[in-house]
Tab-separated table of C-alpha atoms in Angstrom:
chain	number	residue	atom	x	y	z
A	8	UNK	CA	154.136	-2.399	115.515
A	9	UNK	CA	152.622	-4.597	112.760
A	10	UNK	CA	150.871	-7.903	113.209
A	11	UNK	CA	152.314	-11.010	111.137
A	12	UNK	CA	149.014	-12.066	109.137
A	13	UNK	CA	145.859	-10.962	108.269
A	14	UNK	CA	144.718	-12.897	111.159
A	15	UNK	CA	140.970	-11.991	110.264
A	16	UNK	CA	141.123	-14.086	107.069
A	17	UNK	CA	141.863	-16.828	108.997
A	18	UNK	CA	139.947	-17.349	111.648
A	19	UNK	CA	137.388	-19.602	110.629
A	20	UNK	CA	139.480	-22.401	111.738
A	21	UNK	CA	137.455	-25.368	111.966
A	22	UNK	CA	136.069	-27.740	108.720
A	23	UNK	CA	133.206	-29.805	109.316
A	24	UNK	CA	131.510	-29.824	105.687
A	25	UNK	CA	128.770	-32.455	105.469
A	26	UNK	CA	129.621	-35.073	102.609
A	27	UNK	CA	126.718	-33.877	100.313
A	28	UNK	CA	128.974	-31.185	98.882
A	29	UNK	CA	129.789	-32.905	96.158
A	30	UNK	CA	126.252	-33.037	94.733
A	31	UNK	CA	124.599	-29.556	95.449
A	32	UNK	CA	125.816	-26.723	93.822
A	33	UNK	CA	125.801	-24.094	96.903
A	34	UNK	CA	127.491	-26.675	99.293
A	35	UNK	CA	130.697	-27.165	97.058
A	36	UNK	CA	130.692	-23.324	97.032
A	37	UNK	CA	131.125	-23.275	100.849
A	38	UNK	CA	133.731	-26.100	100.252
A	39	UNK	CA	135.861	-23.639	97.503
A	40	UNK	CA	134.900	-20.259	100.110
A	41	UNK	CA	136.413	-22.551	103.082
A	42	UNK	CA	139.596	-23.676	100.678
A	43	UNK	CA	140.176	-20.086	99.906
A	44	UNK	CA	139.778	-18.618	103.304
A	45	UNK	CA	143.234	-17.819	104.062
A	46	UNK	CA	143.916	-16.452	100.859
A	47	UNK	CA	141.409	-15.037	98.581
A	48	UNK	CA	139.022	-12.724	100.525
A	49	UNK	CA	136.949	-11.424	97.816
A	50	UNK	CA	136.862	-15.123	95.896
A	51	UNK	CA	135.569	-16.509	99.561
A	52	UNK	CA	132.654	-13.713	100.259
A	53	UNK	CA	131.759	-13.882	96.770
A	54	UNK	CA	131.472	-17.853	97.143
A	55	UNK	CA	129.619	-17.812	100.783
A	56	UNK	CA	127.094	-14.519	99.318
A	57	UNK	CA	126.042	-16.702	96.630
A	58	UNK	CA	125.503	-19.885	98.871
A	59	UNK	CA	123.410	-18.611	101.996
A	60	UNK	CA	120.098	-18.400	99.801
A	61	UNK	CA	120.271	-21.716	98.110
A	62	UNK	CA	120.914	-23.175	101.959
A	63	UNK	CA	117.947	-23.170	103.214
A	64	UNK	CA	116.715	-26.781	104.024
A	65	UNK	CA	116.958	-28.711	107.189
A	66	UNK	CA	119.836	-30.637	106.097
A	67	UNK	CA	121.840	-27.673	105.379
A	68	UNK	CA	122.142	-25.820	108.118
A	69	UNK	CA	125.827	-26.820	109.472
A	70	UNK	CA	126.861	-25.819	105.946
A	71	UNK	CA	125.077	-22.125	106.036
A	72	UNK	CA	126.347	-21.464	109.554
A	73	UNK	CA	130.000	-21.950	107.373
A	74	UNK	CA	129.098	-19.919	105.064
A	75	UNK	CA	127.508	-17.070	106.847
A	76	UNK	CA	130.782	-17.056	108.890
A	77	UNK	CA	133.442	-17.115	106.040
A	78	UNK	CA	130.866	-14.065	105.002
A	79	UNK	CA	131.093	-12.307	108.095
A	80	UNK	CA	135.233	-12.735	108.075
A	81	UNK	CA	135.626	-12.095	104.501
A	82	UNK	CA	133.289	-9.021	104.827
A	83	UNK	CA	136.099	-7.383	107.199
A	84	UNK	CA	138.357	-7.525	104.308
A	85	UNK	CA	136.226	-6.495	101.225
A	86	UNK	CA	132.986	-4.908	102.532
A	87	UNK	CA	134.241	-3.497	105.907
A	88	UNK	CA	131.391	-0.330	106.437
A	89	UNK	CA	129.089	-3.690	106.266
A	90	UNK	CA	130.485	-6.043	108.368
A	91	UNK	CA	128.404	-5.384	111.432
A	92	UNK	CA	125.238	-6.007	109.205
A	93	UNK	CA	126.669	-9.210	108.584
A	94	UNK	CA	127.789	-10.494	111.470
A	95	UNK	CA	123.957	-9.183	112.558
A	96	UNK	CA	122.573	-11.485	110.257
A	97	UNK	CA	124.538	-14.105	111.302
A	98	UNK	CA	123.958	-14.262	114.670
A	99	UNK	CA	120.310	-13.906	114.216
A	100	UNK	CA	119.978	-16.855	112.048
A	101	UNK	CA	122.500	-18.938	114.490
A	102	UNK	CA	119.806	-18.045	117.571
A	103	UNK	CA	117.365	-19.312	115.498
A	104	UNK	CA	119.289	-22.957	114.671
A	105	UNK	CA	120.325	-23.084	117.974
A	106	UNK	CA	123.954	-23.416	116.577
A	107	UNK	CA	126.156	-22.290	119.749
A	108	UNK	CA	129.283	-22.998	117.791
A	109	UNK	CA	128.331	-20.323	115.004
A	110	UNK	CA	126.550	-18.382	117.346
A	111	UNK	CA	129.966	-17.831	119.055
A	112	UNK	CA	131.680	-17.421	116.002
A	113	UNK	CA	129.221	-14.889	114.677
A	114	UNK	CA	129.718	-12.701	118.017
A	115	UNK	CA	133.466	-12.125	117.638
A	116	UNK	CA	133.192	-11.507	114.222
A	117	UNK	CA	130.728	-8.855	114.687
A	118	UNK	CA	132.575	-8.011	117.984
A	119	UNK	CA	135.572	-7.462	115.367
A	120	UNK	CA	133.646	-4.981	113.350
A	121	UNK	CA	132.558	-3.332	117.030
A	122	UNK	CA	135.929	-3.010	117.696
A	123	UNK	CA	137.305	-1.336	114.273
A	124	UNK	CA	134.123	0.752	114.329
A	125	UNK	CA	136.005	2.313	118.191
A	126	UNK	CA	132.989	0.414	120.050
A	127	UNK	CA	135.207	-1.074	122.352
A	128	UNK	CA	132.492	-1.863	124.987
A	129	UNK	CA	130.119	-4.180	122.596
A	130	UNK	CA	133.680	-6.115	121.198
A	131	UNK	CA	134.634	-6.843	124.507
A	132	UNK	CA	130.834	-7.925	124.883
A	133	UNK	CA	131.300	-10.256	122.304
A	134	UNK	CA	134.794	-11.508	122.832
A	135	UNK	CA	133.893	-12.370	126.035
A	136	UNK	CA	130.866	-14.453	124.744
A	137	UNK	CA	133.057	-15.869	122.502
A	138	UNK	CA	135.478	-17.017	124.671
A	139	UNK	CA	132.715	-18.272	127.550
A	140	UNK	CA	131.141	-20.380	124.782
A	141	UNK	CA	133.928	-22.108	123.404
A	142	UNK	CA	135.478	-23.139	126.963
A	143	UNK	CA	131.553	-24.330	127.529
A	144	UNK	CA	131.679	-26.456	124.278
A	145	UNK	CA	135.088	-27.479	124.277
A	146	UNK	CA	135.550	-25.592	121.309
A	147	UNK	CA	139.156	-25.170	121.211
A	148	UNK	CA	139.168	-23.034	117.675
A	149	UNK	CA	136.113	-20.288	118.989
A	150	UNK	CA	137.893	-19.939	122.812
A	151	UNK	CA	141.444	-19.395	120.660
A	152	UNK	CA	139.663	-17.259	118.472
A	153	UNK	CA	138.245	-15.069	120.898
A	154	UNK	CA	140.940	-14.348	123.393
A	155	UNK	CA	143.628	-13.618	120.826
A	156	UNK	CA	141.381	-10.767	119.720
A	157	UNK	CA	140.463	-10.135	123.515
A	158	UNK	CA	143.771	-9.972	124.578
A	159	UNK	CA	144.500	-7.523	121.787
A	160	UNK	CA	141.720	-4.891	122.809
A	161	UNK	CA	142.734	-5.499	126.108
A	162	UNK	CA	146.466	-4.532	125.630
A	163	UNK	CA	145.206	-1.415	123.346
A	164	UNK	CA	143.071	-0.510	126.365
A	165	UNK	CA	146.342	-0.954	128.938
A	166	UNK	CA	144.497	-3.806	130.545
A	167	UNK	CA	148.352	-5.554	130.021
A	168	UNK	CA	148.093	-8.095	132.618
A	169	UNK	CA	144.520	-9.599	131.692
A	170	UNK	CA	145.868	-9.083	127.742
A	171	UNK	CA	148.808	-11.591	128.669
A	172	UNK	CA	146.922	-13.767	130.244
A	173	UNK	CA	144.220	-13.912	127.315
A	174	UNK	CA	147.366	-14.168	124.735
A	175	UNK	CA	148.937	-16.624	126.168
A	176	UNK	CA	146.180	-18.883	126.402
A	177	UNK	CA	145.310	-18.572	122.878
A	178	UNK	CA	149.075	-19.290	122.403
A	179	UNK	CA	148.586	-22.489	123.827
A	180	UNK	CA	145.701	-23.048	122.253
A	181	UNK	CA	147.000	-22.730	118.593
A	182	UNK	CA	150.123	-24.767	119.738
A	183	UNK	CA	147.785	-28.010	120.631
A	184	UNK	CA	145.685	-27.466	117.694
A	185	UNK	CA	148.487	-27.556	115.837
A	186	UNK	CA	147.440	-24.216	114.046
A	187	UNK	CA	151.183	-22.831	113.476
A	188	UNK	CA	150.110	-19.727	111.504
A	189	UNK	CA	148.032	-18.314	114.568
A	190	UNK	CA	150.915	-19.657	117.103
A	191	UNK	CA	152.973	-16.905	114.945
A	192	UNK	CA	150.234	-13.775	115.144
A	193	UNK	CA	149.566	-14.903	118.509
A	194	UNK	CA	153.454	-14.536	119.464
A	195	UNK	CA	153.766	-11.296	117.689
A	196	UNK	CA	150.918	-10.227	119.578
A	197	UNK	CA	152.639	-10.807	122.407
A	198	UNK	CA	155.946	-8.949	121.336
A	199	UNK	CA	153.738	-5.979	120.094
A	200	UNK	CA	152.708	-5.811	124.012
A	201	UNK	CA	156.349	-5.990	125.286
A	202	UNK	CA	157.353	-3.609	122.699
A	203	UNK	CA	154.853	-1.069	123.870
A	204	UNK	CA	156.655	1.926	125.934
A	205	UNK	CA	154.045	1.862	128.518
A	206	UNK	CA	155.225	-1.686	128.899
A	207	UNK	CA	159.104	-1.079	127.491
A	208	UNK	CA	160.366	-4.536	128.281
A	209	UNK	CA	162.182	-4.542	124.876
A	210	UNK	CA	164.615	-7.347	125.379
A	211	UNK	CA	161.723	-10.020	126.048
A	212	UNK	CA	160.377	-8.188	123.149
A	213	UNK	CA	163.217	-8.581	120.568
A	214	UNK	CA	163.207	-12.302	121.876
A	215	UNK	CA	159.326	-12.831	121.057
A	216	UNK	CA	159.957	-11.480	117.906
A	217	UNK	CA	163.049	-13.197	116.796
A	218	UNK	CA	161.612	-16.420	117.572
A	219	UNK	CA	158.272	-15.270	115.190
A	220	UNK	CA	160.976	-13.649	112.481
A	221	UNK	CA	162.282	-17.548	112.139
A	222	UNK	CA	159.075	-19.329	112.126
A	223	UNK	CA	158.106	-16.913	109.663
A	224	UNK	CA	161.458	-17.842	107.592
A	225	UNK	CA	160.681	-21.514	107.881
A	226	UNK	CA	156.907	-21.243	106.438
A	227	UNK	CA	158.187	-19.050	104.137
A	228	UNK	CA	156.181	-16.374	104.837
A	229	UNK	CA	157.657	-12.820	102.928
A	230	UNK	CA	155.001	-11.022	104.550
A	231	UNK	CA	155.677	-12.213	108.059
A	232	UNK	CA	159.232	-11.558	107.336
A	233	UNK	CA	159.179	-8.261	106.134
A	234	UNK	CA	157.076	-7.451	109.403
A	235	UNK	CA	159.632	-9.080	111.361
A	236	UNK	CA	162.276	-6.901	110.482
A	237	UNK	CA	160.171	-4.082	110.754
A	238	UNK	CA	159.028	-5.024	114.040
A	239	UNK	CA	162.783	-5.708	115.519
A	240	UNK	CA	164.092	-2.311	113.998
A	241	UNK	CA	161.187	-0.342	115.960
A	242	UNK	CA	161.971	-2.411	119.221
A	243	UNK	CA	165.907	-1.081	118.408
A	244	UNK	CA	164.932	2.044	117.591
A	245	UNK	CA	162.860	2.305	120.985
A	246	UNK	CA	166.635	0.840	122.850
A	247	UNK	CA	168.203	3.728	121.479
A	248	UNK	CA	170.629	0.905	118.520
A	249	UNK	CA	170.127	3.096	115.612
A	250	UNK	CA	172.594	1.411	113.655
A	251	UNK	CA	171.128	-1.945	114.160
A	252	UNK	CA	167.727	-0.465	113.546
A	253	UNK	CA	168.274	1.145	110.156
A	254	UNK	CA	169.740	-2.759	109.168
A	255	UNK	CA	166.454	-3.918	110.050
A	256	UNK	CA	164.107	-1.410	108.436
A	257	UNK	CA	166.403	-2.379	105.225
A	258	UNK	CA	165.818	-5.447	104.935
A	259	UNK	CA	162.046	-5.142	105.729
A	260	UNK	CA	162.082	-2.689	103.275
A	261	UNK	CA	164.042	-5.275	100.619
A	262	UNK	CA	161.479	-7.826	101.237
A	263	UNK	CA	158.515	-5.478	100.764
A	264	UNK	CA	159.740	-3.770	97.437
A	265	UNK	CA	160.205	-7.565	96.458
A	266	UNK	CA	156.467	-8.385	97.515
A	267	UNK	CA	155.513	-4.974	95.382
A	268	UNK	CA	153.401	-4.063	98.356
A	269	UNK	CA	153.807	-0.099	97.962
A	270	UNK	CA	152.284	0.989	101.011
A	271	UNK	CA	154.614	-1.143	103.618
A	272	UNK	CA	157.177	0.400	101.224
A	273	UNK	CA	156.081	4.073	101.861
A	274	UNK	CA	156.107	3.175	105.307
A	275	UNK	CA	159.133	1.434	105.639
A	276	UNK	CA	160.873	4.516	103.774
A	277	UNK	CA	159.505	6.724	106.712
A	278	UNK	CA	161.038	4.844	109.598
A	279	UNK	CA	164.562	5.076	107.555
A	280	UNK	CA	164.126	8.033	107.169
A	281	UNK	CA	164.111	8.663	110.756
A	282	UNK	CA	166.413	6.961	112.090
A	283	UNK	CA	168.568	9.030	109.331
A	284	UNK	CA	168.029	11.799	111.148
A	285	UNK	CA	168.334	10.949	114.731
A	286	UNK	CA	171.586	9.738	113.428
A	287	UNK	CA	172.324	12.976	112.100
A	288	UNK	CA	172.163	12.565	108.029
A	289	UNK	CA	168.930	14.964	107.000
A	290	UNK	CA	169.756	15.395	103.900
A	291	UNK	CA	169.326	11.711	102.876
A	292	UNK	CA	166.111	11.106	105.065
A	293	UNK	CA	164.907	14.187	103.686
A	294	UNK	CA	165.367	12.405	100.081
A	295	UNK	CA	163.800	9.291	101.530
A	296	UNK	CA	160.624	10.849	102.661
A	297	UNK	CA	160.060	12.791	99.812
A	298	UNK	CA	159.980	9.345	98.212
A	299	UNK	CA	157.378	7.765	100.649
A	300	UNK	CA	155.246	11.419	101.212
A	301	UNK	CA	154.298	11.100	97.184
A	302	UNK	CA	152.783	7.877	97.613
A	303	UNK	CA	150.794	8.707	101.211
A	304	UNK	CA	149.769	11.895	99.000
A	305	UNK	CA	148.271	9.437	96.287
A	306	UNK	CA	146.572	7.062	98.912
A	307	UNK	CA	144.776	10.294	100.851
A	308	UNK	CA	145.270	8.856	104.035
A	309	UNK	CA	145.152	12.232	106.406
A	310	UNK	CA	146.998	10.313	109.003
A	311	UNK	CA	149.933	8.800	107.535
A	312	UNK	CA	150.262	12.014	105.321
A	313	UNK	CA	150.522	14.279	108.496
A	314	UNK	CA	153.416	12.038	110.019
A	315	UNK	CA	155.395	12.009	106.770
A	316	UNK	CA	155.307	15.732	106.770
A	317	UNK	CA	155.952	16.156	110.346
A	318	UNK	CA	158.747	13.977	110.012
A	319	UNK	CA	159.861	15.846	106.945
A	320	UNK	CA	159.608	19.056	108.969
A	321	UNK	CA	162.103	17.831	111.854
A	322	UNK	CA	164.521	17.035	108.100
A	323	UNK	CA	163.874	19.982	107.021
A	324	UNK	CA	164.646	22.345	110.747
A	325	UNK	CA	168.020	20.095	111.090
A	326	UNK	CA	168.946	21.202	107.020
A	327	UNK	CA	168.388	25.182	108.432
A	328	UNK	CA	165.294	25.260	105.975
């Protein structure tokens, strides 16, 4: 299943920029990295790079331990193989200020780059610090922060009943901050875990994800709607409603041709294609995935190639060929 966001980009939640931004030069670049969080990854770790040097007296350190944070996030975007290094440097110079807010922070962003880099012990090592020292604080934003991604590497792990728990706390979390964007991922993170066949509760599933696929709508999100229909024509597929699945893919498929992203397309184009064949028409999946094999070909992703031509194998053994 697919997420709703690129939660990552967003999870520097909190503004607390001291009012002498608008007189030295590296603290209004923290202010325009902060503004562009959500949105403009490279823009925001080019911003907070060129700000941590210049940040370096007493009075700035609230405004470094910003920036070295929108670095660390922004770094999982645009400079993932050094993220760690990063969040390292971070975390040492947060120790050192005796910030525990950024000091928390730091340690589930580098606990992020733990857990993309398969170290799944250290993230939960740092999620779990993460979430300790924001319910210490009463840092609402860092405990959110951390048990969303907890509860993530927890559900990946099987752990499903701590995963709900830590999911639906965050939920509520978001939902008094009044952070709607992160109520939505955090949602769909639930749905992915209903959706999941070692879970299979699809029908609470569909639900989650309905109710995500209309928030989505509301904040006009194209992204989070194109995942939403990708997400409920899985969850059909998985019930066996072909039909009703292959609506789905099509208009997630609609909506990501209209956003030009070309690799949702390709993928998109792969789960038509089978449900084409499962309902018994080859010849056009086969057409399909020739369609969406070119452009995995072109990318030289190894994994997503393989299950295009798998897939185009089972088209191809149906067609006698």
């Amino acid at each position: 299943m697919r997420s709703t966001l690129p939660f990552l980009l967003t999870i520097v939640l909190a503004s607390s920029l001291p009012a002498a931004a608008q007189t030295n030069p590296a603290q209004r670049w923290v202010a325009e990295a902060d503004r562009l969080q959500s949105t403009d990854a490279a823009a925001t770790f080019r911003l907070a790079q060129q700000a941590i040097p210049r940040l370096r007296a007493p009075s700035d350190v609230k405004t470094r331990m910003k920036a070295l944070e929108l670095r660390c996030w922004a770094a999982a975007e645009v400079a993932p193989d050094s993220l760690i290094a990063f969040a390292e440097a971070g975390v040492a110079d947060a120790a050192r200020s005796r910030d525990d807010d950024a000091l928390g922070q730091l340690r589930v962003c580098r606990g992020y780059g733990h857990e993309q880099a398969g170290r799944q012990q250290e993230a939960m090592r740092d999620y779990d610090f993460g979430a300790a020292a924001g319910e210490r604080l009463g840092d609402r934003d860092l405990r959110a922060s951390a048990l969303v991604l907890r509860g993530e590497l927890r559900y990946h792990r099987g752990e499903f009943t701590t995963a709900l728990a830590d999911l639906d706390t965050a939920y509520r979390l978001f939902a008094a901050l009044g952070d709607r964007r992160h109520q939505r991922y955090t949602l769909n993170a639930i749905a992915n875990l209903y959706a999941d066949s070692r879970v299979a509760e699809y029908d609470r599933a569909l639900e989650y994800y309905r109710q995500v696929l209309v928030a989505d709508q509301a904040a006009g999100s194209k992204q989070g709607i194109a995942t939403g229909y990708f997400n409920l024509g899985a969850t059909l597929e998985q019930k066996g409603k072909l039909e009703e699945a292959l609506a789905q893919y099509r208009r997630g498929l609609a909506m990501d041709q209209e956003r030009g992203d070309a690799e949702e397309v390709a993928t998109d184009q792969r789960a038509i294609a089978v449900v084409l064949y499962k309902l018994g028409r080859p010849a056009e999946a086969l057409a399909i995935l020739d369609r969406a094999l070119a452009w995995f070909r072109k990318t030289g992703n190894e994994e997503t190639i393989a299950q295009a031509r798998l897939s185009r194998g089972v088209a191809l053994r149906m067609l006698g060929r």
